[in-house]
Coordinates of C-alpha atoms and ligand atoms in Angstrom, one line a residue:
X464 CA 27.2 10.9 -7.6
X465 CA 26.5 7.7 -9.1
X466 CA 22.0 6.1 -8.3
X467 CA 21.8 2.6 -9.9
X468 CA 18.1 2.1 -11.7
X469 CA 17.8 -1.6 -11.4
X470 CA 15.3 -3.6 -13.3
X471 CA 14.5 -6.9 -10.3
X472 CA 12.2 -8.8 -13.5
X473 CA 8.5 -9.6 -12.9
X474 CA 9.1 -11.4 -9.5
X475 CA 10.7 -15.5 -10.0
X476 CA 14.1 -14.0 -7.8
X477 CA 16.0 -16.4 -10.8
X478 CA 14.8 -13.7 -13.2
X479 CA 16.9 -10.6 -12.7
X480 CA 19.7 -9.9 -15.2
X481 CA 23.5 -10.8 -13.7
X482 CA 24.4 -7.0 -13.6
X483 CA 21.9 -6.8 -12.2
X484 CA 22.1 -9.2 -9.1
X485 CA 26.1 -8.3 -9.7
X486 CA 25.0 -4.4 -8.3
X487 CA 22.6 -5.5 -5.9
X488 CA 25.3 -7.5 -4.5
X489 CA 28.0 -4.6 -4.2
X490 CA 25.2 -2.5 -2.8
X491 CA 24.8 -0.3 0.5
X492 CA 21.7 0.5 0.6
X493 CA 18.4 -0.8 -2.1
X494 CA 15.7 0.8 -2.4
X495 CA 12.2 -1.0 -3.5
X496 CA 8.4 0.1 -3.2
X497 CA 6.4 -2.8 -5.4
X498 CA 5.3 -5.1 -3.4
X499 CA 5.8 -7.3 -6.7
X500 CA 9.9 -7.0 -5.9
X501 CA 10.9 -10.6 -4.3
X502 CA 12.4 -9.9 -1.6
X503 CA 14.3 -13.2 -2.2
X504 CA 17.0 -11.2 -4.4
X505 CA 18.2 -9.3 -1.0
X506 CA 19.8 -12.9 0.2
X507 CA 22.3 -12.2 -2.8
X508 CA 22.8 -8.5 -0.3
X509 CA 25.6 -8.0 1.8
X510 CA 24.8 -8.9 5.1
X511 CA 24.9 -4.9 6.4
X512 CA 23.3 -3.7 2.8
X513 CA 20.3 -1.7 4.9
X514 CA 17.5 -2.3 2.3
X515 CA 15.0 0.2 2.8
X516 CA 10.6 0.0 1.5
X517 CA 10.0 3.5 -0.2
X518 CA 6.1 2.7 -0.1
X519 CA 5.3 5.3 2.8
X520 CA 8.4 8.4 1.7
X521 CA 6.2 10.7 -1.7
X522 CA 9.5 11.9 -4.0
X523 CA 11.5 14.1 -2.1
X524 CA 11.3 12.6 1.1
X525 CA 12.8 9.5 -1.1
X526 CA 15.7 11.3 -2.6
X527 CA 16.9 13.6 0.6
X528 CA 18.1 9.3 1.6
X529 CA 19.6 8.1 -2.1
X530 CA 21.5 11.9 -1.7
X531 CA 22.6 11.2 2.0
X532 CA 24.2 8.1 0.9
X533 CA 25.6 8.7 -2.0
X534 CA 26.8 12.5 -0.6
X535 CA 28.5 9.9 2.1
X536 CA 29.9 7.6 -0.3
X537 CA 27.4 4.8 -0.8
X538 CA 26.5 2.4 -3.1
X539 CA 22.9 2.7 -3.7
X540 CA 20.8 0.6 -6.3
X541 CA 17.0 1.5 -7.1
X542 CA 14.7 -1.6 -7.0
X543 CA 11.9 -1.2 -9.2
X544 CA 10.2 -4.3 -10.7
X545 CA 10.0 -5.2 -14.2
X546 CA 11.9 -3.3 -16.4
X547 CA 11.9 0.4 -14.8
X548 CA 10.9 1.8 -18.2
X549 CA 7.3 0.7 -18.3
X550 CA 5.7 1.9 -15.4
X551 CA 8.3 2.7 -13.5
X552 CA 8.1 7.3 -12.4
X553 CA 11.6 6.6 -13.1
X554 CA 11.6 10.5 -14.4
X555 CA 10.5 12.8 -11.5
X556 CA 13.5 10.4 -9.8
X557 CA 16.1 11.4 -12.6
X558 CA 14.9 14.8 -12.7
X559 CA 15.8 15.6 -9.3
X560 CA 18.2 12.8 -8.4
X561 CA 20.0 14.8 -11.9
X562 CA 18.9 18.7 -10.2
X563 CA 21.4 17.6 -7.4
X564 CA 23.9 17.0 -9.7
X565 CA 23.6 13.0 -9.3
X566 CA 24.4 10.1 -12.5
X567 CA 22.3 8.1 -13.8
X568 CA 22.6 4.7 -14.7
X569 CA 19.8 2.5 -15.6
X570 CA 19.8 -1.6 -15.9
X571 CA 17.0 -3.4 -17.8
X572 CA 14.9 -5.6 -16.7
X573 CA 11.9 -8.5 -17.8
X574 CA 9.6 -6.7 -17.8
X575 CA 6.4 -8.3 -16.7
X576 CA 4.7 -7.7 -20.3
X577 CA 7.1 -10.2 -21.8
X578 CA 6.9 -12.5 -18.5
X579 CA 3.2 -13.6 -19.0
X580 CA 3.9 -13.8 -22.8
X581 CA 6.3 -16.6 -21.4
X582 CA 4.5 -17.9 -19.1
X583 CA 1.4 -17.7 -21.6
X584 CA 3.2 -19.5 -24.4
X585 CA 2.5 -16.4 -27.3
X586 CA 5.1 -14.9 -29.4
X587 CA 2.9 -12.2 -29.3
X588 CA 4.2 -11.2 -33.2
X589 CA 2.5 -13.3 -35.2
X590 CA 3.9 -12.9 -39.8
X591 CA 1.3 -12.5 -41.9
X592 CA -1.6 -11.7 -37.8
X593 CA 0.0 -8.8 -36.9
X594 CA 4.1 -6.8 -36.4
X595 CA 2.5 -4.9 -33.9
X596 CA 2.6 -4.8 -30.4
X597 CA 0.9 -1.8 -27.8
X598 CA 1.5 -0.9 -24.4
X599 CA -0.9 0.5 -22.9
X600 CA -3.1 0.7 -19.7
X601 CA -6.8 1.0 -19.4
X602 CA -8.0 4.7 -18.7
X603 CA -8.5 5.6 -14.8
X604 CA -8.4 7.7 -12.2
X605 CA -4.6 8.7 -14.0
X606 CA -6.0 9.8 -17.4
X607 CA -4.9 8.7 -21.0
X608 CA -3.5 11.5 -23.7
X609 CA -6.5 12.3 -26.2
X610 CA -4.8 10.3 -28.9
X611 CA -4.3 7.3 -26.8
X612 CA -7.9 6.0 -26.4
X613 CA -8.0 2.7 -26.4
X614 CA -10.9 3.1 -29.8
X615 CA -8.1 4.9 -31.1
X616 CA -5.8 1.8 -30.5
X617 CA -7.4 -0.5 -30.9
X618 CA -8.1 -0.2 -34.8
X619 CA -5.0 -1.2 -35.5
X620 CA -6.2 -4.6 -34.8
X621 CA -2.8 -5.3 -33.6
X622 CA -1.8 -7.1 -29.6
X623 CA -2.8 -4.3 -27.5
X624 CA -0.8 -5.5 -23.6
X625 CA -2.9 -3.7 -21.2
X626 CA -1.1 -3.0 -17.5
X627 CA -2.2 -1.7 -14.1
X628 CA -5.9 -2.3 -15.7
X629 CA -7.4 -5.0 -14.2
X630 CA -10.0 -3.7 -12.4
X631 CA -10.9 -1.8 -15.6
X632 CA -12.7 -4.3 -17.7
X633 CA -15.7 -3.8 -18.5
X634 CA -14.4 -0.7 -19.2
X635 CA -11.8 -2.5 -22.0
X636 CA -14.1 -5.0 -22.7
X637 CA -16.7 -2.1 -24.3
X638 CA -14.0 -0.1 -26.0
X639 CA -12.9 -2.8 -27.9
X640 CA -15.1 -4.0 -28.6
X641 CA -16.4 0.1 -30.0
X642 CA -13.7 0.1 -32.1
X643 CA -14.3 -3.1 -34.3
X644 CA -12.9 -6.2 -31.7
X645 CA -14.2 -9.8 -32.1
X646 CA -15.7 -10.5 -29.0
X647 CA -14.2 -14.4 -29.3
X648 CA -10.8 -12.9 -30.0
X649 CA -8.9 -14.1 -27.1
X650 CA -7.2 -13.1 -24.4
X651 CA -4.7 -14.3 -21.9
X652 CA -4.7 -12.5 -18.6
X653 CA -2.1 -13.8 -16.0
X654 CA -1.5 -13.1 -12.1
X655 CA 1.7 -13.0 -10.5
X656 CA 3.6 -14.0 -14.0
X657 CA 6.4 -16.1 -12.4
X658 CA 5.6 -16.2 -9.2
X659 CA 5.0 -19.6 -7.2
X660 CA 0.9 -18.5 -7.2
X661 CA 1.3 -17.5 -11.2
X662 CA -2.8 -18.4 -12.4
X663 CA -3.4 -17.4 -16.6
X664 CA -6.7 -17.4 -17.4
X665 CA -7.5 -17.3 -20.5
X666 CA -10.6 -16.3 -21.9
X667 CA -11.1 -13.7 -24.6
X668 CA -12.8 -10.2 -25.0
X669 CA -16.6 -11.1 -24.0
X670 CA -15.8 -12.2 -21.6
X671 CA -12.8 -10.7 -19.7
X672 CA -14.9 -9.1 -16.2
X673 CA -16.5 -11.9 -15.5
X674 CA -13.4 -14.1 -15.9
X675 CA -11.2 -12.1 -14.3
X676 CA -14.0 -12.1 -11.4
X677 CA -14.0 -15.5 -11.1
X678 CA -10.9 -16.4 -10.0
X679 CA -10.6 -13.8 -8.0
X680 CA -8.0 -11.4 -10.3
X681 CA -8.8 -7.5 -9.3
X682 CA -4.1 -6.7 -9.6
X683 CA -1.1 -7.7 -10.7
X684 CA -1.9 -9.0 -14.1
X685 CA -0.9 -8.6 -17.9
X686 CA -3.7 -8.6 -19.6
X687 CA -3.0 -10.1 -23.3
X688 CA -5.9 -9.2 -25.9
X689 CA -5.3 -9.4 -29.3
X690 CA -5.7 -13.4 -32.4
X691 CA -2.2 -12.9 -31.5
X692 CA -3.7 -15.3 -27.9
X693 CA -5.0 -18.0 -29.5
X694 CA -4.9 -21.3 -28.0
X695 CA -5.0 -22.6 -31.1
X696 CA -2.8 -21.0 -33.3
X697 CA -0.9 -23.5 -33.7
X698 CA -3.0 -25.5 -36.3
X699 CA -3.0 -22.7 -37.6
X700 CA 0.0 -22.3 -40.6
X701 CA 1.8 -18.6 -39.7
X702 CA 5.3 -18.6 -40.5
X703 CA 7.8 -16.2 -40.7
X704 CA 9.5 -14.5 -43.7
X705 CA 12.9 -15.6 -41.8
X706 CA 13.4 -19.5 -41.9
X707 CA 11.6 -19.6 -45.1
X708 CA 13.9 -21.6 -47.5
X709 CA 13.0 -18.9 -50.5
X710 CA 13.9 -16.3 -48.6
X711 CA 17.4 -14.8 -49.6
X712 CA 18.0 -13.3 -46.2
X713 CA 22.4 -11.7 -45.2
X714 CA 23.5 -15.0 -43.4
X715 CA 21.1 -18.0 -46.2
X716 CA 20.4 -18.7 -50.2
X717 CA 17.1 -19.5 -50.5
X718 CA 15.5 -22.2 -52.9
X719 CA 13.3 -22.5 -55.2
X720 CA 11.2 -25.5 -55.0
Ligands
SAM169 C1 3.7 0.0 -11.8 S1 3.5 -1.0 -13.1 C2 5.2 -2.0 -13.5 C3 5.6 -2.8 -14.6 C4 7.0 -3.3 -15.1 N1 7.6 -1.9 -14.5 C5 6.8 -4.4 -15.6 O1 8.2 -4.2 -16.6 O2 6.4 -5.5 -15.3 C6 2.7 -3.0 -12.2 C7 1.7 -3.0 -13.7 O3 2.3 -3.7 -14.1 C8 1.9 -5.7 -14.4 N2 2.8 -6.6 -13.4 C9 3.8 -6.2 -12.6 N3 4.1 -7.4 -12.3 C10 4.0 -8.7 -12.8 C11 3.4 -9.5 -12.9 N4 4.8 -10.6 -12.1 N5 3.0 -10.9 -13.2 C12 1.4 -9.2 -13.9 N6 1.1 -8.7 -13.8 C13 2.1 -8.2 -13.6 C14 0.9 -4.9 -13.7 O4 -0.2 -5.3 -14.8 C15 0.9 -4.2 -12.9 O5 -0.7 -3.7 -12.4

């Protein structure tokens, strides 16, 4: 028995992978929970495919539904928004499924962090500015381990991508500023990246909460913070070594100018 966990991508139906779409076409049963999974992808499913919404089920119930169908010889796909590896709560499903002798294959998807960066026209790693991206969430009802508190992470002054944090922006601002971030540090917030009603709000750390409130954004948003999000970055001369004409690497010999 094998269950396929598939990343559906951030929203636009054509941002699922070719492999993910093939599995949807072949599936007898598709389970999905998230309001951020685009139901358009189900148009590609077999007409007789069973599509189950799991939002009202608890973990064990959902596992039973999967096992019942797998035991009946059906092909079962579990769809997750974005990429299943970040905030997908897949490991608790995998643990129970493995205990029941089910193999798992995971198909990656385009995470909202990368869809949001694309919509904002941003590179998250700018040479000489930052070479690190932290994927995290602000602490709300779900605790964050002590050593991963924002105050600690922010000390790196790299790009930080905040998932699940649109209602916690006051806290995000306070902690970034306490960690020494300049109040005018750029922030790009992408609401519903790649959906028809996508909205991009460009702001700064000091105005983050106010600007999200003004735009009525309190969910389904990716917050990208750091100088890599500077809207004027193009006017600055950050260059990578990779394309530097003086830099030698495995595929090209550098020339002295
Ligand atoms: C439970 S997490 C799932 C993340 C998902 N696995 C991914 O890779 O994007 C849900 C959070 O992801 C972010 N998110 C997911 N889809 C989004 C989208 N289309 N636009 C902006 N943010 C999105 C939001 O921060 C949202 O609160």
